[in-house]
CSV table of N, CA, C and O in Angstrom, one decimal:
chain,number,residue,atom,x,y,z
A,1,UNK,N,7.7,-23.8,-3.2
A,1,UNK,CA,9.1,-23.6,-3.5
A,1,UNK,C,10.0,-24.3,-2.5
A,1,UNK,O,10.2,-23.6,-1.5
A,2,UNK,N,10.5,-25.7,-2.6
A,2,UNK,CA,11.1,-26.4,-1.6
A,2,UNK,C,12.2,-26.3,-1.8
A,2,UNK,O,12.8,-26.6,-0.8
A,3,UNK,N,13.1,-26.1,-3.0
A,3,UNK,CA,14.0,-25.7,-3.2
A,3,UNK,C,14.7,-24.2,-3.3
A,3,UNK,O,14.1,-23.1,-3.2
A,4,UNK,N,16.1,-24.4,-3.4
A,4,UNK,CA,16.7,-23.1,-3.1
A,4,UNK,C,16.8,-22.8,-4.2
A,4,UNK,O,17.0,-23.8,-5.0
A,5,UNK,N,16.8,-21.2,-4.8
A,5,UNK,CA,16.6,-20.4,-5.5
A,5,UNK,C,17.3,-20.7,-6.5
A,5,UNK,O,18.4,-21.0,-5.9
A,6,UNK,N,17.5,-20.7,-8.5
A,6,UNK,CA,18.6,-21.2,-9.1
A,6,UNK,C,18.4,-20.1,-10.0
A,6,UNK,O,17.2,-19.7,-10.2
A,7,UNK,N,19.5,-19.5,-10.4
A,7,UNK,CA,19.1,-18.7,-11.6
A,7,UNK,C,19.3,-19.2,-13.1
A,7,UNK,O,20.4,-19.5,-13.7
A,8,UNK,N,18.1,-19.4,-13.6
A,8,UNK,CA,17.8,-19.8,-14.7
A,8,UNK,C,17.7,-18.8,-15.9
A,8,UNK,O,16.7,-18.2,-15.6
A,9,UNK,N,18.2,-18.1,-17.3
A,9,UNK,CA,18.3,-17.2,-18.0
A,9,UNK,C,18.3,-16.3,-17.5
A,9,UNK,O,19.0,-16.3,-16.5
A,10,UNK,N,17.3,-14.4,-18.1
A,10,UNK,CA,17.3,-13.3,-17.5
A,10,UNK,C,17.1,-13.6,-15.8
A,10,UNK,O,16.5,-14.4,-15.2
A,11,UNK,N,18.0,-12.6,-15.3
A,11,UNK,CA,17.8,-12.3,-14.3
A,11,UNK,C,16.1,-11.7,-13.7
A,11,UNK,O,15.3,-10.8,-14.2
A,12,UNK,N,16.1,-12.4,-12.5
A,12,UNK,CA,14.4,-12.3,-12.7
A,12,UNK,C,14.4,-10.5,-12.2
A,12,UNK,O,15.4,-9.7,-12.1
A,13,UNK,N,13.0,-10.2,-11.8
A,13,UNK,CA,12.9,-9.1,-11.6
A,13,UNK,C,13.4,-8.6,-10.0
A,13,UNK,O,13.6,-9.6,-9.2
A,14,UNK,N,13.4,-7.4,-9.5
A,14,UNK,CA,14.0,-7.6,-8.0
A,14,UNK,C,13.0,-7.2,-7.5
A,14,UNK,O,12.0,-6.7,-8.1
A,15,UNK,N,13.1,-7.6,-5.9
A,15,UNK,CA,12.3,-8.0,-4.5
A,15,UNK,C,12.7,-6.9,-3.8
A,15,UNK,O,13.8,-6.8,-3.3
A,16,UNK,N,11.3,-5.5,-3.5
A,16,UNK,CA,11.8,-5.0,-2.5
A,16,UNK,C,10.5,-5.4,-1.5
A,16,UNK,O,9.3,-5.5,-2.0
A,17,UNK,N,10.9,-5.7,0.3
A,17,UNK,CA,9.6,-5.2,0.6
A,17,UNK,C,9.3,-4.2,1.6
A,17,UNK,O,10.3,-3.6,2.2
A,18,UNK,N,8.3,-3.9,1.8
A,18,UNK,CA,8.2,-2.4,2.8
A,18,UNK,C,7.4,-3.2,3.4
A,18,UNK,O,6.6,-4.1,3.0
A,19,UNK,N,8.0,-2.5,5.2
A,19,UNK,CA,7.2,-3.0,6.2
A,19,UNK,C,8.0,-2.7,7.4
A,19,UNK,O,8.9,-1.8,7.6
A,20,UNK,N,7.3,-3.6,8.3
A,20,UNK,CA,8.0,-2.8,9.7
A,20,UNK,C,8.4,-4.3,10.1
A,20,UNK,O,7.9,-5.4,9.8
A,21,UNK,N,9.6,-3.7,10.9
A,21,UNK,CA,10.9,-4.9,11.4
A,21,UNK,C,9.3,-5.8,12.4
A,21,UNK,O,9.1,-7.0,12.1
A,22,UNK,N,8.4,-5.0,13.4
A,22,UNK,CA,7.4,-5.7,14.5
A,22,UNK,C,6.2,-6.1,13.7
A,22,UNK,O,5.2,-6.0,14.3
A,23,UNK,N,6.3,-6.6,12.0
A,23,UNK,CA,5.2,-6.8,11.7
A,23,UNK,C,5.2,-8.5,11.9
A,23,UNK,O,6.3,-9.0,11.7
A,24,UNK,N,4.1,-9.3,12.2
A,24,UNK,CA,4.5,-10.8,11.8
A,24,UNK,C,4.8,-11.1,10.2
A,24,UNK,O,5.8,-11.7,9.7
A,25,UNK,N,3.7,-10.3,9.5
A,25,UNK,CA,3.7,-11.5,8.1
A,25,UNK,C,4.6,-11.0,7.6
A,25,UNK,O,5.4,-11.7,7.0
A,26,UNK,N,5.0,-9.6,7.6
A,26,UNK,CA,6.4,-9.5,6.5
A,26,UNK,C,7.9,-10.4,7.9
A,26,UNK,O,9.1,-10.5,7.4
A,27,UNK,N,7.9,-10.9,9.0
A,27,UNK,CA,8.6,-11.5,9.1
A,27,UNK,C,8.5,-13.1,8.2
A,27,UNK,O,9.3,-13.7,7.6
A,28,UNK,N,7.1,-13.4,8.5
A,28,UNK,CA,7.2,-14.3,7.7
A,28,UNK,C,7.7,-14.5,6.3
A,28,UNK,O,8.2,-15.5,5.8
A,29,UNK,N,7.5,-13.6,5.9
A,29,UNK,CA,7.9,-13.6,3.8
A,29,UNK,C,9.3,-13.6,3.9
A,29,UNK,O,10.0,-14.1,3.1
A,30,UNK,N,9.6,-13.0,4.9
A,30,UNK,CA,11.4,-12.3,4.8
A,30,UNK,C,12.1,-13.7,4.9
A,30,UNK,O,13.2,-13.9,4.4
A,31,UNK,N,11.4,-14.6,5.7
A,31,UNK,CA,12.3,-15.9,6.2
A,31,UNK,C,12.0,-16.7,5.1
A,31,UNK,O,12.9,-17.4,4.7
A,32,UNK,N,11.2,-16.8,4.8
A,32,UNK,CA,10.4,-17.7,3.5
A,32,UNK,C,11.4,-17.5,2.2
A,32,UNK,O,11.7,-18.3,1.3
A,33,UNK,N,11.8,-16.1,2.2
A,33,UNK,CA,12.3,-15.9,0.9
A,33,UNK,C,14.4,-16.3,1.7
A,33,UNK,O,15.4,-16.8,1.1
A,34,UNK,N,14.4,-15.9,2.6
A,34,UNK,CA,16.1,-16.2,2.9
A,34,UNK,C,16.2,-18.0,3.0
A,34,UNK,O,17.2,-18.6,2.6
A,35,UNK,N,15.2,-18.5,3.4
A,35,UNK,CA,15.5,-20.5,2.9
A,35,UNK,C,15.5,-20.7,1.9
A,35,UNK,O,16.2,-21.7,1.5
A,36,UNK,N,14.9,-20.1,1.1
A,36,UNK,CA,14.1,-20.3,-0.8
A,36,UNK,C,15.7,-19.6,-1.6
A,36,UNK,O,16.0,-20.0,-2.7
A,37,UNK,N,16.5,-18.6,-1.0
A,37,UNK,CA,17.8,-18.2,-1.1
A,37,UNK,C,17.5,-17.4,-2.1
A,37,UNK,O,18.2,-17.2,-3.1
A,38,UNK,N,16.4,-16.8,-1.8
A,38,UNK,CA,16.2,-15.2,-3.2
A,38,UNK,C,16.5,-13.9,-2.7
A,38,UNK,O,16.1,-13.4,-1.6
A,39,UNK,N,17.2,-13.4,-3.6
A,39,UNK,CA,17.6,-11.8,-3.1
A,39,UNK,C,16.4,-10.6,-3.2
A,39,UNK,O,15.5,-10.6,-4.0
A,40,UNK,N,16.5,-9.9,-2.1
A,40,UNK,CA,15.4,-8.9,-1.7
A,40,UNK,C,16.1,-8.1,-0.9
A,40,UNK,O,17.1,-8.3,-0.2
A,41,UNK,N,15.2,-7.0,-1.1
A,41,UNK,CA,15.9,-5.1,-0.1
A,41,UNK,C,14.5,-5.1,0.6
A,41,UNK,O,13.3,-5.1,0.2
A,42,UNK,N,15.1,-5.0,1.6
A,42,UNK,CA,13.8,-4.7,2.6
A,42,UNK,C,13.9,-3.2,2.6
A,42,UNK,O,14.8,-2.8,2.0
A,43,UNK,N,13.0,-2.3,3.3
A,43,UNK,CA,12.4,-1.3,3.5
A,43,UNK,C,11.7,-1.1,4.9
A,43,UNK,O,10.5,-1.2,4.8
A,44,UNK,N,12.1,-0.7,6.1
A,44,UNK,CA,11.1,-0.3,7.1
A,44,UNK,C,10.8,1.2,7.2
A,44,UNK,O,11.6,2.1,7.2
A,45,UNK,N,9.4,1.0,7.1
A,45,UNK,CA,9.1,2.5,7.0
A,45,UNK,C,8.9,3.5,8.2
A,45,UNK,O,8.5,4.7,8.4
A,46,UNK,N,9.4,2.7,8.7
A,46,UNK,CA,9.3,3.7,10.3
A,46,UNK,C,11.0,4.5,10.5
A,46,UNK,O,11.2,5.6,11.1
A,47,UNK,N,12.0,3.6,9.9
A,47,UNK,CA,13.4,3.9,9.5
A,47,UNK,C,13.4,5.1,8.4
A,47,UNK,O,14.1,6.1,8.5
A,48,UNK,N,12.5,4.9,7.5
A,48,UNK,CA,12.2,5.6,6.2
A,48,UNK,C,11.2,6.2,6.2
A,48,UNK,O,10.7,6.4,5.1
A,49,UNK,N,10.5,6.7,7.1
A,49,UNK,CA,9.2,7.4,6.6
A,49,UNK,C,9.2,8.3,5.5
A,49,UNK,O,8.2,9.0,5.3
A,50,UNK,N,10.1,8.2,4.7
A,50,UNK,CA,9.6,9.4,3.4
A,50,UNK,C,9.2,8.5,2.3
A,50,UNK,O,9.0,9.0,1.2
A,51,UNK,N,9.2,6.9,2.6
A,51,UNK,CA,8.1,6.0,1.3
A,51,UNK,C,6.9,6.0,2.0
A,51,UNK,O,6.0,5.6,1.3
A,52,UNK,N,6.6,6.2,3.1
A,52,UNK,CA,4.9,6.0,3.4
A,52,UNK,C,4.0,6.3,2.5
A,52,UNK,O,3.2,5.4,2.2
A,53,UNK,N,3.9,7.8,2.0
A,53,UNK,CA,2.9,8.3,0.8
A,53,UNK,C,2.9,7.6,-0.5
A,53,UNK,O,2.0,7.5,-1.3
A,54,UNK,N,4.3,7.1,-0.8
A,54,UNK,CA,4.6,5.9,-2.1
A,54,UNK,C,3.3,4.9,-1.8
A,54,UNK,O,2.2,4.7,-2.3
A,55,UNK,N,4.1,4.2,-0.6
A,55,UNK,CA,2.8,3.7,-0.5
A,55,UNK,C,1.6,3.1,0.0
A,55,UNK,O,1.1,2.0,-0.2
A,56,UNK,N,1.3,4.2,0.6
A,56,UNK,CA,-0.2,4.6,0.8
A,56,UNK,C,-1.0,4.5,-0.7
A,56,UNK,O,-2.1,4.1,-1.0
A,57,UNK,N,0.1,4.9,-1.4
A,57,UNK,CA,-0.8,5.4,-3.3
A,57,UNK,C,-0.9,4.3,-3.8
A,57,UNK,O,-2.0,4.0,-4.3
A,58,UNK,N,0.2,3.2,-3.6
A,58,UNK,CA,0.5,2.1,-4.3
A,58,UNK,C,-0.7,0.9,-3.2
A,58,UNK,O,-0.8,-0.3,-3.6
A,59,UNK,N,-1.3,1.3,-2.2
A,59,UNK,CA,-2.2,0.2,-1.6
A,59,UNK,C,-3.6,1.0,-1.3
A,59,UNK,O,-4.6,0.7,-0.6
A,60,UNK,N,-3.5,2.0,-2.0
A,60,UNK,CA,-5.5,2.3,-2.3
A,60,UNK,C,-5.5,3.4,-1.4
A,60,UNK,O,-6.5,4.2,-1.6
A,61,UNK,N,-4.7,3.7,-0.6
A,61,UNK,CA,-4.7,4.7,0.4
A,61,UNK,C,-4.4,4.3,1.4
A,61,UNK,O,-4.1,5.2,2.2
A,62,UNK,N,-4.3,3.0,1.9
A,62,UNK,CA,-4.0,2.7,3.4
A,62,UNK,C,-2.6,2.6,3.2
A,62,UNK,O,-2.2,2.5,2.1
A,63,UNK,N,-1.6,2.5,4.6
A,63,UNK,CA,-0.1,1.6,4.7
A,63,UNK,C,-0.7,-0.1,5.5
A,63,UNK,O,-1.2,-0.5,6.6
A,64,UNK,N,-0.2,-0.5,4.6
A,64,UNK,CA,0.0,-2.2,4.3
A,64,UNK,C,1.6,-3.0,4.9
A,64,UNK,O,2.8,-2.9,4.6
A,65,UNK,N,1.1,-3.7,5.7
A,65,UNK,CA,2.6,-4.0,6.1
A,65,UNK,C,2.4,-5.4,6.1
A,65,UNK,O,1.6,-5.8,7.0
A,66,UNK,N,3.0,-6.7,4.8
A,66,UNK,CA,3.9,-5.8,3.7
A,66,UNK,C,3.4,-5.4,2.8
A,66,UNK,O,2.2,-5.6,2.5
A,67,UNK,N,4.4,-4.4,2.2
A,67,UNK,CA,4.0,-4.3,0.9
A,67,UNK,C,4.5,-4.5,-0.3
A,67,UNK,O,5.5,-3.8,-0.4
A,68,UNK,N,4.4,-5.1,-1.4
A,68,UNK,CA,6.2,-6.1,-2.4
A,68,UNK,C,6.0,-5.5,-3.4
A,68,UNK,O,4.9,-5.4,-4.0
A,69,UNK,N,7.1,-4.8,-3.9
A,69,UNK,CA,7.0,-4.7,-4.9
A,69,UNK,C,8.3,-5.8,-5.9
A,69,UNK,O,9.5,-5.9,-5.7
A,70,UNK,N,7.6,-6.2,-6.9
A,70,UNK,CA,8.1,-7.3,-7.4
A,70,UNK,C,7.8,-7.0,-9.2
A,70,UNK,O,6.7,-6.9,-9.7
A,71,UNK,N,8.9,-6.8,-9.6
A,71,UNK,CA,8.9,-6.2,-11.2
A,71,UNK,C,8.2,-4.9,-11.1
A,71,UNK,O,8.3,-3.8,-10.5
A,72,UNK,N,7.1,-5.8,-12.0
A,72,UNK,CA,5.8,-4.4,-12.3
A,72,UNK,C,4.6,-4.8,-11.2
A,72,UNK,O,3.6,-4.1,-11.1
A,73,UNK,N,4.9,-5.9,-10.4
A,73,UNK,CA,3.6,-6.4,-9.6
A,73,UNK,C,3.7,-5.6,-8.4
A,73,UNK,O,4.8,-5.2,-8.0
A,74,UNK,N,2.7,-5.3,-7.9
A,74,UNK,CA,2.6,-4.8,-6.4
A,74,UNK,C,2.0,-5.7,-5.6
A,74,UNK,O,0.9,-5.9,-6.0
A,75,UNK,N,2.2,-6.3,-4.5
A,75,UNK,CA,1.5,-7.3,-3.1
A,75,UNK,C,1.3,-6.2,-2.3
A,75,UNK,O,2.0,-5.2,-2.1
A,76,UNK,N,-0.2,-6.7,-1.8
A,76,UNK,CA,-0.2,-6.0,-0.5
A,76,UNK,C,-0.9,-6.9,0.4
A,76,UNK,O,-2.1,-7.1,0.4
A,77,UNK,N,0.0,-7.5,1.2
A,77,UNK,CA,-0.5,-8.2,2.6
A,77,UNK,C,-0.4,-9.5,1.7
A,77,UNK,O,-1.3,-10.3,1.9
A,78,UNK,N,0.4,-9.9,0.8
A,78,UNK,CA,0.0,-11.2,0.5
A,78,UNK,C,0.1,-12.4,1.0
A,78,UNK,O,1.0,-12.7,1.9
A,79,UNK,N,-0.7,-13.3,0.6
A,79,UNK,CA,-1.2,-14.7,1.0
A,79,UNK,C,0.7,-15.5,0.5
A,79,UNK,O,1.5,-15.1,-0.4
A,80,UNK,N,0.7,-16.9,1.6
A,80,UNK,CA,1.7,-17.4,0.8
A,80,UNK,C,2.1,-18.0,-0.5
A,80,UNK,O,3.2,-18.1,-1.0
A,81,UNK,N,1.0,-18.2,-0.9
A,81,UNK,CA,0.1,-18.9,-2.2
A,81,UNK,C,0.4,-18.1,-3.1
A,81,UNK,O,1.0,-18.5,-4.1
A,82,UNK,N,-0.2,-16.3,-2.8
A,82,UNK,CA,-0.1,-15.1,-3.7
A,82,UNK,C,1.3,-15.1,-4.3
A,82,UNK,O,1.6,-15.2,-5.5
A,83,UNK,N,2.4,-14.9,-2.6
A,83,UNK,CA,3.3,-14.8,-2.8
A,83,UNK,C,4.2,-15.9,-3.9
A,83,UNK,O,5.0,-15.6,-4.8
A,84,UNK,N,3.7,-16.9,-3.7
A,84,UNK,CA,4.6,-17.8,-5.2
A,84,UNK,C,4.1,-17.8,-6.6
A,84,UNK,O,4.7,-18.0,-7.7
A,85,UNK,N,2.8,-17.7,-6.3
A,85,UNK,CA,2.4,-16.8,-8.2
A,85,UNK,C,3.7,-16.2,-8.1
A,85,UNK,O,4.8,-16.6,-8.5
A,86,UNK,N,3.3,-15.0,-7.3
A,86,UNK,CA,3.9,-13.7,-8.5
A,86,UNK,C,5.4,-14.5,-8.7
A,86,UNK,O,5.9,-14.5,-9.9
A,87,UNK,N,6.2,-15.2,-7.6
A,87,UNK,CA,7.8,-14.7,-7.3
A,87,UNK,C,8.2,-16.3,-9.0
A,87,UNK,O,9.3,-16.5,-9.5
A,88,UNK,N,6.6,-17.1,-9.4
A,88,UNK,CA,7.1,-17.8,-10.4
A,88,UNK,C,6.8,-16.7,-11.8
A,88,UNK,O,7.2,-16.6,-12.9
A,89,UNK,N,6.2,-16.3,-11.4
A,89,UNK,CA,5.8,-15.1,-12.9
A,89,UNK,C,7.0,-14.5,-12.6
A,89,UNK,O,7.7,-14.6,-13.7
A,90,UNK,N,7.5,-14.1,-11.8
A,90,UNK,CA,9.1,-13.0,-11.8
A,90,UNK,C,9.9,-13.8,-12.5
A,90,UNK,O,10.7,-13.1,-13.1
A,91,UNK,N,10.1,-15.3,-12.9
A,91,UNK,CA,11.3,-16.0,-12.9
A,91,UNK,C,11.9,-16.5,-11.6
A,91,UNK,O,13.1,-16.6,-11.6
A,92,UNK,N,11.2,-17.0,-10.2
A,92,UNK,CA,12.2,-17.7,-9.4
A,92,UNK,C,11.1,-18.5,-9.4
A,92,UNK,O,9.9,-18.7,-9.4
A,93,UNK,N,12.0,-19.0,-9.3
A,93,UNK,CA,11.5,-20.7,-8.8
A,93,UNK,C,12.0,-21.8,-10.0
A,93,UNK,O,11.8,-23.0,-9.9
């Protein structure tokens, strides 16, 4: 995705991610997605501890930092690769 984000018909689905402000890779995704100029609600779960058990359920039982939820998709720890499937299946790109 080398371009900045265009909205094309429905509005795609929204970007939340959970994670912690001292994680690397959700810093990575976080920056990846603010050049790409896509909207997303971050989540730190250490600010928020009352989504932990959300998702612990939503990643098998462990906490996963990140963790995306994107429409109906859930990421956990995703690959950057991963990450543009889903965000072209959402409608960005």
């Amino acid at each position: 995705m080398a371009s900045a984000y265009r909205a094309r018909g429905p509005a795609p689905a929204p970007i939340v991610i959970y994670g912690s402000r001292w994680c690397g890779i959700t810093m990575m995704i976080r920056r990846y997605l603010d050049r790409a100029g896509i909207p997303y609600r971050f989540v730190d779960w250490e600010a928020h501890p009352e989504v932990r058990s959300e998702l612990e359920w939503l990643a098998g039982g462990r906490l996963a930092s990140p963790t995306i939820k994107l429409g109906g998709q859930v990421l956990v720890q995703p690959s950057m690769r991963e990450l543009e499937w889903a965000l072209a299946r959402a409608g960005y790109g």
